[in-house]
Amino acid sequence: MGNESESLSNFIEDIIGNDIRNNKNGGNVVTRFPPEPNGYLHIGHAKSICLNFGLAKKFNGRCHLRFDDTNPVKEDIEYIHSIQEDVTWLGFDWGEHLHYASDYFEKLYQYALELIKSGKAYVCSLNADDIRKYRGTLTEPGRDSPYRNRSVEENQELFVNMKNGTFSDGEHVLRAKIDMSSGNLNLRDPALYRIRKTSHHRTGDAWCIYPMYDFTHCLSDSIEEITHSICTLEFENNRPLYDWVLNELNTPCHPQQIEFARLSLTHTIMSKRKLLQLVQEGRVSGWDDPRMPTISGLRRRGYTPESIRDFCDRIGVARSDSVVEHAALESCIREDLNKRAMRAMAVLNPLKVIIENYPRDLTEELDAVNNPEDPEMGSRKILFSREIFIEEEDFMENPPKKFFRLFPGQEVRLKHAYYVTCTGFRKDEKTGKVTEVHCTYDPATKGGWSQDGRKVKGTLHWVSASHFTSGDVRLYDHLFSVPNPEGDSSGKVFTDFINPDSLMVIKDAVLEKGLAGAAPGDRYQFERQGYFCADIKDSVPGKPVFNRTVQLRDSWAKIMKSGKENE
Ligand code: ATP
Ligand code: MG
C-alpha cells in the first residue's frame, strides 16, 4: 500500500480511457452513484462514491446522485437527507444532477407500454409462489407461464388497470417476455412492475404500481445519458437484462454496465438490512453510533473525509471480491490525524503523584508543542504543580523486567515537564490498591530534558491535579469480536458475534485544562492514548465528551502482553 496507487489506473479507468480515445459517447464521461434510500451509507458505499465521482473528476465528466427510490415500503425521507449529507461531507458535489428514479415513473410507464406493444412484455397472473415454481432452477429450465401468450390488447388493458388501481397487491405482475429456458435466471421472464398499494415518500398516492430495479435502473441511466454505469459484481448476471431492456426500447443512449468488487471489511458487516436491525434492536445508539461502519458513524468517531478517500484510493478497484483488514482503515485515519491533530494530555485512570520537593504554592506554565509533525501549529502553555495525576497503569510496585515506567527508585520523564524519581507510595491496606505515589523532581530537567545527558527510558503523560477539566471518554473496540461476523454453518447469526466490550465509558477522566474549550468535532491526540474527537452530539464546551477514534498503534495490546515496551 502506498500513495503511488493514486497515479496507477484501475481497469475501469482503462476502459474509459479507451472509450475516450475512440470517441465513444462523443468523448463524454457521465457516471452516477445510485443509492436506494433505505438506510444510511456505509464505508462500502464510500468506495463506490469515490470511484464514481473520482472518475468523473479525472475525465472531466460529471457524476449524478440518483436515488433509486422504487420501493416505497422500505424507503424514507430521513435516508434521503442523510445520504446527501454524507456524500457532501466526503467532499463530492453532484452539482445540478440530483435525480430520483421516481421522477421517471411516467417515462418508465410509457416504456413499459412500448414493450407490451411490441410483444415483449405481458401481464402474468400467477401468484408469487407459482411464479417461483415456474421459474425452474439453475439446473432445470423454467416453464412458460400460462398467461405468456395474452394478446397485446389484453396486456395493454390489464396493465392500464393495474395502474388505475383496479387490482390488489400481487394479483398481477408485468413481466418481460424473454426466455424461460435461459441459463441466466434473470432472463426467465423477469418481473418489470408489481402492484404495491403503498404511498411513496415523493410521489404520494400517484402510483400503485412500481417498477422493479432491473427495469428502472438501465432506463434511468439512459434517460440521464450516463456513459458508464458502474456497479458491484453481484449485478454481473443482471447485465444481459440491462442490455436487453435498452436494446428492445427506443432509448436516448445505451450506457455500458461495468462491475467491480464490493468492499468487505473484517470485524464488520456491510448489509443495510443488518445495520438496520442493529439500530432497531437497540444494539447500537443509532445509525451514527461511532462503532457503526456507516459514514455518519465514522464521522462521529472522528474519521476525516480525507482519510476515507485515502482508504478508498489505497484499496483500489478490482474485479474479484476480497476482504480488507479493518486495520487498513485505521491506519489511514492514524496517518491523517498524526499530521493534523493537536496533542494534549489526558489521564484516563488517574493516580495521584506528589512531588515532595516541589514548592507547595508554585504553579509553572510550561511549553508544550501542539504537533511535532507540524511546527506551524505552534505551542501551548500547560500548568505544572506539586500534585499531578498519572495513569494508574504507569506505576507498579513490583514491576516485571523491561517495565520502564514508574516504580520505587526509578526515574522517568514527565512529558514537557521534568524528570521525577519515585521515592515511595501509599497503599490502601484493605484493597492493596496504590492510592498515592511520591516522587522528587530534578529542577535542572525543565522541559523534560536533562542537561547532563542523563537518559530515562520512560516518558509519562500527566495532568496537574490542581488544574484540569474533567470529561467523559469513550473507548471503542470492534463491534464484532470475530473477523467474519456474517454468520456461519454452525447456525450462528451475526448478532451472536457482537462484542460485549465494544464500548467502554470512562467517567470524569482528568483532562488538560485547555480541553474544556474543545468544540464538538475537534480532534486531538491524547499523548500515548490515541486520537480522540469531541463528540458532535454529546460534547459541550466545559463538559467535553471524547470518542476515541483510533489507538496510536494497533500493536499496543500485543506489546503490553509480551512485556516488551519501548516507552
Ligand atoms: P441493498 O441493495 O441491499 O439495499 P446496497 O448496499 O447494494 O444494499 P444501494 O443503495 O443499492 O445499497 O447501493 C448504492 C451503490 O453502492 C450501488 O451501486 C452499490 O453497488 C454500491 N455499494 C453498495 N455496497 C457496496 C460495497 N460494500 N462496496 C462497494 N460498493 C457498494
Ligand atoms: Mg443495491
Coordinates of C-alpha atoms and ligand atoms in Angstrom, one line a residue:
M1 CA 0.0 0.0 0.0
G2 CA 1.2 3.4 -0.7
N3 CA 0.3 6.7 -2.3
E4 CA 1.8 5.7 -5.6
S5 CA -1.5 3.8 -6.2
E6 CA -3.2 7.2 -6.7
S7 CA -1.4 7.5 -10.0
L8 CA -1.9 3.9 -11.1
S9 CA -5.0 3.4 -13.1
N10 CA -7.6 0.7 -12.5
F11 CA -9.3 -1.4 -15.1
I12 CA -12.3 0.9 -15.2
E13 CA -10.1 3.9 -16.0
D14 CA -8.5 1.8 -18.7
I15 CA -11.9 1.1 -20.3
I16 CA -13.0 4.8 -20.0
G17 CA -9.6 6.0 -21.4
N18 CA -10.1 3.7 -24.4
D19 CA -13.6 4.9 -24.9
I20 CA -12.4 8.5 -24.9
R21 CA -9.7 7.7 -27.4
N22 CA -12.3 6.0 -29.7
N23 CA -14.6 9.0 -29.2
K24 CA -17.3 6.7 -27.9
N25 CA -20.2 8.8 -26.3
G26 CA -18.6 11.8 -28.0
G27 CA -15.8 11.5 -25.6
N28 CA -18.1 12.3 -22.6
V29 CA -17.9 10.6 -19.3
V30 CA -21.0 10.6 -17.1
T31 CA -21.3 8.3 -14.1
R32 CA -23.8 8.1 -11.2
F33 CA -24.0 7.0 -7.6
P34 CA -27.4 5.3 -7.3
P35 CA -28.3 4.5 -3.6
E36 CA -31.6 3.2 -2.6
P37 CA -32.8 5.4 0.3
N38 CA -33.5 2.5 2.6
G39 CA -30.6 3.1 5.1
Y40 CA -27.6 5.2 5.8
L41 CA -24.5 5.0 3.7
H42 CA -21.5 2.9 4.9
I43 CA -17.9 2.6 4.1
G44 CA -18.7 0.2 1.2
H45 CA -20.8 2.9 -0.4
A46 CA -17.8 5.3 0.1
K47 CA -15.8 3.1 -2.2
S48 CA -18.5 3.4 -4.9
I49 CA -18.8 7.2 -4.3
C50 CA -15.1 7.8 -4.5
L51 CA -14.9 5.6 -7.7
N52 CA -17.9 7.3 -9.5
F53 CA -17.2 10.9 -8.5
G54 CA -13.5 10.3 -8.9
L55 CA -13.8 9.0 -12.5
A56 CA -16.0 12.0 -13.4
K57 CA -13.4 14.3 -12.0
K58 CA -10.4 12.6 -13.6
F59 CA -12.0 12.5 -17.0
N60 CA -13.7 16.0 -16.8
G61 CA -17.1 14.5 -16.8
R62 CA -19.9 14.6 -14.3
C63 CA -21.4 12.3 -11.7
H64 CA -25.1 12.2 -10.8
L65 CA -26.5 11.4 -7.4
R66 CA -29.6 9.4 -8.2
F67 CA -32.0 8.0 -5.6
D68 CA -33.1 4.6 -6.7
D69 CA -36.4 5.0 -4.9
T70 CA -38.7 2.4 -6.4
N71 CA -39.6 0.5 -3.2
P72 CA -41.8 2.8 -1.1
V73 CA -42.2 0.2 1.6
K74 CA -38.6 0.4 2.8
E75 CA -37.7 3.9 1.9
D76 CA -37.7 7.1 3.9
I77 CA -37.0 10.8 3.6
E78 CA -34.6 10.6 6.6
Y79 CA -32.4 8.4 4.4
I80 CA -32.5 10.9 1.5
H81 CA -31.2 13.6 3.7
S82 CA -28.5 11.6 5.4
I83 CA -27.2 10.3 2.0
Q84 CA -26.9 13.8 0.7
E85 CA -25.1 15.0 3.8
D86 CA -22.7 12.0 3.7
V87 CA -21.8 12.4 0.0
T88 CA -21.2 16.2 0.6
W89 CA -19.2 15.5 3.7
L90 CA -17.0 13.1 1.8
G91 CA -16.1 16.0 -0.5
F92 CA -18.2 15.4 -3.6
D93 CA -20.6 17.6 -5.5
W94 CA -23.3 16.4 -7.9
G95 CA -24.0 20.0 -9.0
E96 CA -27.4 20.2 -10.7
H97 CA -27.6 16.5 -11.0
L98 CA -29.6 15.3 -8.1
H99 CA -32.1 12.8 -9.5
Y100 CA -34.8 10.4 -8.4
A101 CA -35.8 7.3 -10.2
S102 CA -39.3 8.3 -9.1
D103 CA -39.1 11.4 -11.3
Y104 CA -39.1 8.9 -14.2
F105 CA -42.2 6.9 -13.2
E106 CA -44.3 8.4 -16.0
K107 CA -41.5 7.8 -18.6
L108 CA -40.9 4.3 -17.3
Y109 CA -44.6 3.6 -17.6
Q110 CA -44.6 4.7 -21.2
Y111 CA -41.6 2.5 -21.9
A112 CA -43.5 -0.5 -20.4
L113 CA -46.4 0.2 -22.7
E114 CA -44.0 0.3 -25.6
L115 CA -42.6 -3.1 -24.6
I116 CA -46.2 -4.5 -24.4
K117 CA -47.0 -3.1 -27.8
S118 CA -44.0 -4.8 -29.4
G119 CA -45.0 -8.1 -27.7
K120 CA -42.0 -8.1 -25.4
A121 CA -43.9 -7.8 -22.1
Y122 CA -47.0 -9.4 -20.7
V123 CA -49.2 -9.3 -17.7
C124 CA -48.9 -12.5 -15.7
S125 CA -51.5 -13.5 -13.1
L126 CA -49.6 -16.3 -11.4
N127 CA -49.2 -15.7 -7.7
A128 CA -45.7 -15.3 -6.3
D129 CA -45.3 -18.9 -5.3
D130 CA -46.3 -20.2 -8.7
I131 CA -44.0 -17.7 -10.4
R132 CA -41.2 -19.2 -8.4
K133 CA -42.2 -22.7 -9.3
Y134 CA -42.4 -22.0 -13.0
R135 CA -39.0 -20.3 -12.9
G136 CA -37.1 -23.5 -12.6
T137 CA -33.6 -23.8 -11.0
L138 CA -30.0 -23.4 -12.1
T139 CA -30.1 -27.0 -13.3
E140 CA -33.7 -27.1 -14.6
P141 CA -35.2 -24.9 -17.3
G142 CA -38.3 -22.9 -16.4
R143 CA -41.8 -23.3 -17.8
D144 CA -43.8 -20.8 -19.7
S145 CA -46.5 -19.0 -17.7
P146 CA -50.0 -19.9 -18.8
Y147 CA -50.5 -16.1 -19.3
R148 CA -47.5 -15.7 -21.5
N149 CA -49.5 -15.6 -24.8
R150 CA -52.0 -13.0 -23.8
S151 CA -52.7 -10.6 -26.7
V152 CA -51.2 -7.2 -26.9
E153 CA -54.6 -5.7 -26.4
E154 CA -55.4 -7.8 -23.3
N155 CA -52.0 -6.9 -21.9
Q156 CA -52.5 -3.2 -22.5
E157 CA -55.8 -3.2 -20.9
L158 CA -54.7 -5.2 -17.8
F159 CA -51.6 -3.1 -17.4
V160 CA -53.6 0.2 -17.6
N161 CA -56.0 -1.3 -15.0
M162 CA -53.0 -2.3 -12.8
K163 CA -52.0 1.3 -12.9
N164 CA -55.5 2.5 -12.2
G165 CA -55.7 0.5 -9.0
T166 CA -58.3 -2.0 -10.2
F167 CA -56.4 -4.9 -8.7
S168 CA -54.9 -5.6 -5.3
D169 CA -51.2 -6.3 -4.4
G170 CA -49.9 -9.4 -6.0
E171 CA -52.8 -10.1 -8.3
H172 CA -50.8 -9.4 -11.5
V173 CA -47.3 -8.5 -12.4
L174 CA -45.9 -7.2 -15.7
R175 CA -43.1 -9.5 -17.0
A176 CA -40.6 -9.2 -19.8
K177 CA -41.1 -11.9 -22.4
I178 CA -37.5 -13.3 -22.9
D179 CA -36.7 -16.9 -22.4
M180 CA -37.9 -19.3 -19.8
S181 CA -35.1 -21.8 -20.6
S182 CA -32.3 -19.3 -20.4
G183 CA -29.3 -20.4 -18.4
N184 CA -29.4 -17.0 -16.8
L185 CA -32.3 -16.9 -14.3
N186 CA -32.6 -13.2 -14.7
L187 CA -33.7 -13.7 -18.3
R188 CA -36.5 -16.1 -17.4
D189 CA -39.3 -13.5 -17.9
P190 CA -38.3 -11.2 -15.1
A191 CA -40.9 -9.1 -13.4
L192 CA -40.9 -5.4 -14.5
Y193 CA -43.7 -4.0 -12.5
R194 CA -45.6 -5.0 -9.4
I195 CA -48.7 -3.7 -7.7
R196 CA -48.0 -2.0 -4.3
K197 CA -50.8 0.0 -2.8
T198 CA -48.4 2.0 -0.7
S199 CA -47.8 5.7 -0.8
H200 CA -44.4 6.8 -1.9
H201 CA -42.3 9.4 0.0
R202 CA -42.1 11.5 -3.1
T203 CA -45.0 10.7 -5.4
G204 CA -47.6 10.2 -2.7
D205 CA -50.5 8.1 -4.0
A206 CA -50.0 8.9 -7.6
W207 CA -48.9 5.4 -8.3
C208 CA -49.9 1.9 -7.1
I209 CA -47.6 0.1 -9.5
Y210 CA -43.9 0.4 -9.0
P211 CA -41.1 -0.6 -11.5
M212 CA -38.5 -3.2 -10.5
Y213 CA -34.8 -2.5 -10.2
D214 CA -33.8 -4.2 -13.4
F215 CA -36.3 -2.2 -15.4
T216 CA -35.7 1.1 -13.7
H217 CA -32.0 1.2 -13.4
C218 CA -31.0 0.8 -17.0
L219 CA -33.7 3.2 -18.2
S220 CA -32.8 5.8 -15.6
D221 CA -29.2 5.5 -16.7
S222 CA -30.2 6.0 -20.3
I223 CA -32.6 8.9 -19.5
E224 CA -29.7 10.7 -17.8
E225 CA -27.3 9.8 -20.6
I226 CA -25.0 8.0 -18.3
T227 CA -22.0 6.7 -20.2
H228 CA -20.5 4.2 -17.7
S229 CA -22.9 2.5 -15.3
I230 CA -20.6 1.2 -12.6
C231 CA -22.0 -1.3 -10.1
T232 CA -20.8 -4.2 -7.8
L233 CA -20.2 -7.7 -9.0
E234 CA -23.4 -9.2 -7.8
F235 CA -25.1 -7.4 -10.8
E236 CA -22.9 -9.2 -13.3
N237 CA -25.8 -11.6 -14.1
N238 CA -28.2 -8.7 -14.4
R239 CA -26.1 -7.2 -17.2
P240 CA -27.8 -9.2 -20.0
L241 CA -31.1 -8.0 -18.8
Y242 CA -29.8 -4.4 -18.5
D243 CA -28.8 -4.7 -22.2
W244 CA -32.0 -6.5 -23.3
V245 CA -34.2 -3.7 -22.0
L246 CA -32.2 -1.0 -23.7
N247 CA -32.0 -3.0 -26.9
E248 CA -35.7 -3.6 -27.1
L249 CA -36.7 0.0 -26.4
N250 CA -36.0 3.1 -28.3
T251 CA -33.9 4.9 -25.7
P252 CA -31.7 8.0 -25.8
C253 CA -28.5 6.0 -25.3
H254 CA -27.1 2.7 -24.2
P255 CA -24.8 3.1 -21.2
Q256 CA -22.2 0.4 -20.5
Q257 CA -22.5 -1.5 -17.3
I258 CA -19.2 -2.3 -15.6
E259 CA -18.9 -4.3 -12.4
F260 CA -16.3 -4.1 -9.7
A261 CA -15.7 -6.0 -6.4
R262 CA -17.6 -4.7 -3.4
L263 CA -15.7 -3.7 -0.3
S264 CA -15.8 -6.1 2.7
L265 CA -14.0 -5.3 5.9
T266 CA -13.1 -7.6 8.7
H267 CA -14.9 -7.3 12.0
T268 CA -17.8 -5.6 10.5
I269 CA -21.0 -6.1 8.4
M270 CA -22.0 -4.1 5.4
S271 CA -25.5 -5.1 4.7
K272 CA -28.0 -2.3 5.2
R273 CA -30.6 -4.7 6.3
K274 CA -28.4 -6.0 9.1
L275 CA -27.3 -2.5 10.1
L276 CA -30.9 -1.5 10.3
Q277 CA -31.5 -4.5 12.6
L278 CA -28.7 -3.3 14.9
V279 CA -30.4 0.1 15.1
Q280 CA -33.9 -1.3 15.5
E281 CA -32.9 -3.7 18.2
G282 CA -31.1 -1.0 20.1
R283 CA -27.8 -2.8 19.9
V284 CA -26.2 0.5 19.0
S285 CA -27.3 4.0 19.7
G286 CA -28.3 4.7 16.2
W287 CA -27.1 4.8 12.6
D288 CA -24.4 7.2 13.7
D289 CA -23.2 5.2 16.6
P290 CA -19.4 5.6 16.5
R291 CA -19.0 1.8 16.3
M292 CA -21.1 1.6 13.1
P293 CA -19.3 1.3 9.7
T294 CA -21.7 4.0 8.4
I295 CA -20.3 7.3 7.1
S296 CA -22.1 9.1 9.8
G297 CA -20.8 6.7 12.5
L298 CA -17.2 7.1 11.2
R299 CA -17.7 10.9 11.1
R300 CA -18.8 10.8 14.7
R301 CA -16.0 8.5 15.7
G302 CA -13.6 11.2 14.4
Y303 CA -12.7 10.0 10.9
T304 CA -11.9 12.7 8.4
P305 CA -13.2 12.7 4.8
E306 CA -9.6 12.8 3.6
S307 CA -8.8 9.6 5.5
I308 CA -11.8 7.7 4.0
R309 CA -10.9 8.9 0.5
D310 CA -7.3 7.9 1.0
F311 CA -8.5 4.4 2.2
C312 CA -10.6 4.1 -1.0
D313 CA -7.6 5.0 -3.1
R314 CA -5.4 2.5 -1.4
I315 CA -7.7 -0.5 -1.6
G316 CA -8.1 0.1 -5.3
V317 CA -10.7 -1.3 -7.7
A318 CA -10.6 -4.9 -8.8
R319 CA -12.8 -7.4 -10.4
S320 CA -12.6 -10.1 -7.7
D321 CA -14.0 -10.0 -4.2
S322 CA -11.7 -9.8 -1.3
V323 CA -11.9 -8.8 2.4
V324 CA -9.9 -5.8 3.6
E325 CA -8.4 -5.8 7.1
H326 CA -10.1 -3.2 9.4
A327 CA -6.6 -2.2 10.4
A328 CA -6.1 -0.8 6.9
L329 CA -8.8 1.7 7.5
E330 CA -7.5 2.6 10.9
S331 CA -4.0 3.1 9.5
C332 CA -5.4 5.7 7.1
I333 CA -7.0 7.8 9.8
R334 CA -4.0 7.4 12.1
E335 CA -1.8 8.8 9.4
D336 CA -4.1 11.7 8.7
L337 CA -4.6 12.7 12.3
N338 CA -0.9 12.4 13.0
K339 CA -0.4 15.3 10.7
R340 CA -3.3 17.4 11.8
A341 CA -4.4 16.6 15.4
M342 CA -3.4 18.9 18.3
R343 CA -1.6 17.0 21.0
A344 CA -3.0 17.1 24.5
M345 CA -2.6 15.2 27.8
A346 CA -5.4 13.3 29.3
V347 CA -5.3 10.8 32.2
L348 CA -8.0 8.2 31.9
N349 CA -7.4 6.3 35.1
P350 CA -5.9 8.8 37.5
L351 CA -3.3 8.0 40.2
K352 CA -2.1 10.9 42.3
V353 CA 1.6 11.7 42.4
I354 CA 3.0 14.1 45.0
I355 CA 6.3 15.7 44.1
E356 CA 7.7 16.2 47.6
N357 CA 10.5 18.7 46.8
Y358 CA 8.3 20.9 44.6
P359 CA 7.2 24.2 46.2
R360 CA 3.6 23.9 47.6
D361 CA 2.5 27.3 46.3
L362 CA 4.1 27.2 42.9
T363 CA 2.4 26.7 39.6
E364 CA 4.5 26.8 36.4
E365 CA 3.5 27.4 32.9
L366 CA 5.4 25.0 30.7
D367 CA 5.6 25.0 26.9
A368 CA 4.1 22.1 25.0
V369 CA 4.4 21.7 21.2
N370 CA 1.0 21.2 19.7
N371 CA 2.1 18.9 16.9
P372 CA 5.7 17.7 16.4
E373 CA 4.8 16.9 12.8
D374 CA 3.8 20.5 12.1
P375 CA 5.8 23.4 13.6
E376 CA 3.2 25.8 12.2
M377 CA 0.7 24.5 14.8
G378 CA 2.8 26.2 17.4
S379 CA 2.8 25.5 21.1
R380 CA 0.6 26.0 24.2
K381 CA 1.1 26.6 27.9
I382 CA 0.4 23.7 30.3
L383 CA 0.3 24.1 34.1
F384 CA 2.5 22.1 36.4
S385 CA 2.2 21.9 40.2
R386 CA 3.2 19.8 43.2
E387 CA 0.4 17.3 42.8
I388 CA -0.3 15.7 39.5
F389 CA -2.1 12.7 38.1
I390 CA -0.6 10.0 36.1
E391 CA -2.1 6.9 34.6
E392 CA -2.7 4.1 37.2
E393 CA -1.0 1.6 34.9
D394 CA 2.1 3.7 34.7
F395 CA 3.1 2.8 38.2
M396 CA 3.9 -0.7 39.6
E397 CA 5.1 -1.7 43.0
N398 CA 6.9 -4.8 41.7
P399 CA 7.4 -4.3 38.0
P400 CA 8.4 -7.1 35.6
K401 CA 11.6 -6.7 33.6
K402 CA 11.5 -4.1 30.9
F403 CA 8.8 -2.0 32.6
F404 CA 10.3 1.4 32.0
R405 CA 7.6 3.4 33.7
L406 CA 7.4 4.4 37.4
F407 CA 8.3 2.1 40.3
P408 CA 10.2 2.7 43.5
G409 CA 13.7 4.1 42.8
Q410 CA 13.0 4.6 39.1
E411 CA 13.4 7.9 37.2
V412 CA 11.1 8.8 34.4
R413 CA 10.3 11.9 32.3
L414 CA 7.1 13.7 32.7
K415 CA 6.4 14.9 29.2
H416 CA 7.2 18.6 28.7
A417 CA 8.0 18.9 32.4
Y418 CA 10.7 17.3 34.5
Y419 CA 12.4 14.1 35.4
V420 CA 11.0 12.6 38.5
T421 CA 12.2 9.7 40.7
C422 CA 9.9 7.6 42.7
T423 CA 10.6 7.7 46.4
G424 CA 7.7 5.8 47.8
F425 CA 3.9 5.2 47.7
R426 CA 0.9 4.6 49.8
K427 CA -1.5 1.7 49.6
D428 CA -5.0 1.0 50.9
E429 CA -4.4 -1.7 53.4
K430 CA -7.6 -3.4 52.7
T431 CA -7.6 -3.5 49.0
G432 CA -3.9 -3.4 48.3
K433 CA -4.5 -0.7 45.8
V434 CA -1.9 2.0 45.4
T435 CA -3.5 5.4 46.3
E436 CA -0.7 7.8 46.0
V437 CA 2.9 7.9 44.7
H438 CA 5.7 10.0 46.0
C439 CA 8.5 11.4 43.9
T440 CA 11.2 14.0 43.8
Y441 CA 11.9 16.1 40.8
D442 CA 15.1 17.4 39.3
P443 CA 14.7 21.2 38.7
A444 CA 17.6 21.0 36.2
T445 CA 15.5 19.0 33.8
K446 CA 12.9 21.6 33.0
G447 CA 11.1 20.9 29.7
G448 CA 11.8 17.2 30.2
W449 CA 15.4 17.2 29.2
S450 CA 18.5 16.7 31.3
Q451 CA 21.5 18.9 30.8
D452 CA 24.0 16.3 31.9
G453 CA 22.9 13.9 29.2
R454 CA 21.3 11.5 31.7
K455 CA 18.8 9.3 29.9
V456 CA 15.5 7.9 31.1
K457 CA 13.6 5.1 29.3
G458 CA 10.1 6.1 30.2
T459 CA 8.0 9.1 29.4
L460 CA 4.7 9.6 31.0
H461 CA 1.8 11.9 30.3
W462 CA 0.3 13.7 33.3
V463 CA -2.1 16.4 34.2
S464 CA -1.9 18.9 37.2
A465 CA -4.1 17.8 40.0
S466 CA -4.9 21.5 40.7
H467 CA -5.6 22.5 37.1
F468 CA -7.6 20.2 35.0
T469 CA -11.0 19.8 33.5
S470 CA -13.0 16.5 33.7
G471 CA -14.8 14.9 30.9
D472 CA -16.1 11.5 29.8
V473 CA -14.1 9.4 27.4
R474 CA -15.5 6.6 25.3
L475 CA -13.2 3.8 24.2
Y476 CA -14.3 1.6 21.4
D477 CA -13.4 -1.8 20.2
H478 CA -14.7 -3.7 17.1
L479 CA -18.5 -4.1 17.2
F480 CA -17.9 -7.7 16.3
S481 CA -15.4 -9.9 18.0
V482 CA -14.6 -12.2 15.1
P483 CA -13.2 -11.2 11.7
N484 CA -16.1 -12.6 9.8
P485 CA -19.4 -12.0 11.6
E486 CA -21.7 -12.7 8.7
G487 CA -22.8 -16.0 10.3
D488 CA -21.5 -19.5 9.6
S489 CA -22.5 -23.0 9.0
S490 CA -22.9 -23.7 12.8
G491 CA -26.2 -21.8 12.6
K492 CA -24.9 -18.7 14.4
V493 CA -26.1 -15.4 13.1
F494 CA -24.3 -12.1 13.0
T495 CA -25.8 -10.8 16.2
D496 CA -24.2 -13.8 18.1
F497 CA -20.8 -12.2 17.3
I498 CA -21.5 -8.8 18.8
N499 CA -18.6 -7.8 21.0
P500 CA -19.9 -7.1 24.5
D501 CA -16.9 -4.9 25.3
S502 CA -17.1 -2.7 22.2
L503 CA -17.8 0.4 24.3
M504 CA -16.2 1.4 27.5
V505 CA -17.1 4.7 29.1
I506 CA -14.7 6.4 31.4
K507 CA -16.5 8.9 33.6
D508 CA -14.6 12.0 34.7
A509 CA -11.3 11.4 33.1
V510 CA -8.7 14.1 34.0
L511 CA -8.1 16.3 31.0
E512 CA -5.6 19.0 30.4
K513 CA -7.4 22.3 31.2
G514 CA -7.4 23.6 27.7
L515 CA -9.6 20.7 26.6
A516 CA -12.5 22.4 28.4
G517 CA -12.7 24.6 25.3
A518 CA -13.0 21.8 22.8
A519 CA -15.7 22.3 20.3
P520 CA -17.8 19.4 19.1
G521 CA -15.8 17.7 16.3
D522 CA -12.4 18.9 17.5
R523 CA -9.7 16.3 17.1
Y524 CA -6.8 15.6 19.4
Q525 CA -4.1 13.2 20.0
F526 CA -4.1 12.4 23.7
E527 CA -0.5 11.6 24.3
R528 CA 0.1 7.8 24.4
Q529 CA -3.7 7.1 24.4
G530 CA -4.7 7.6 20.8
Y531 CA -6.7 10.0 18.7
F532 CA -9.9 11.4 20.1
C533 CA -12.7 13.6 18.8
A534 CA -15.1 15.7 20.8
D535 CA -18.5 14.0 20.2
I536 CA -20.6 16.0 17.8
K537 CA -23.8 15.3 19.6
D538 CA -23.0 15.0 23.3
S539 CA -19.9 17.2 23.9
V540 CA -20.3 20.7 25.1
P541 CA -17.6 23.2 25.9
G542 CA -16.9 23.0 29.6
K543 CA -18.1 19.4 29.8
P544 CA -16.4 17.6 26.9
V545 CA -17.1 14.1 25.8
F546 CA -14.4 12.4 23.7
N547 CA -14.7 9.4 21.5
R548 CA -11.5 7.5 20.8
T549 CA -11.2 7.4 17.0
V550 CA -8.2 5.0 17.0
Q551 CA -5.4 3.9 19.1
L552 CA -1.9 5.1 18.4
R553 CA -0.8 1.7 17.2
D554 CA -2.7 -1.4 16.9
S555 CA 0.2 -3.4 18.1
W556 CA -0.1 -1.8 21.5
A557 CA -2.0 -4.7 23.1
K558 CA 0.5 -7.2 21.8
I559 CA 3.4 -5.2 23.1
M560 CA 1.8 -5.0 26.5
K561 CA 1.2 -8.7 26.6
S562 CA 4.7 -9.7 25.6
G563 CA 6.2 -7.3 28.2
K564 CA 8.3 -5.6 25.6
E565 CA 7.9 -1.9 25.8
N566 CA 9.9 0.9 24.3
E567 CA 8.4 3.9 26.0
Ligands
ATP1 P1 -29.2 -3.2 -0.8 O1 -29.3 -3.2 -2.3 O2 -29.1 -4.5 -0.1 O3 -30.2 -2.3 -0.1 P2 -26.7 -1.9 -1.3 O4 -25.6 -1.8 -0.3 O5 -26.5 -2.5 -2.6 O6 -27.9 -2.5 -0.5 P3 -27.5 0.5 -2.7 O7 -28.2 1.7 -2.1 O8 -28.2 -0.2 -3.8 O9 -27.3 -0.4 -1.5 O10 -26.0 0.9 -3.1 C1 -25.7 2.0 -3.8 C2 -24.5 1.8 -4.6 O11 -23.4 1.5 -3.7 C3 -24.6 0.6 -5.5 O12 -24.1 1.0 -6.8 C4 -23.8 -0.5 -4.9 O13 -23.2 -1.3 -5.9 C5 -22.7 0.3 -4.1 N1 -22.3 -0.5 -3.0 C6 -23.1 -1.0 -2.0 N2 -22.3 -1.7 -1.1 C7 -21.1 -1.6 -1.6 C8 -19.8 -2.1 -1.1 N3 -19.7 -2.9 0.0 N4 -18.7 -1.9 -1.8 C9 -18.8 -1.1 -2.9 N5 -19.9 -0.6 -3.4 C10 -21.0 -0.8 -2.8
MG2 MG -28.4 -2.4 -4.1

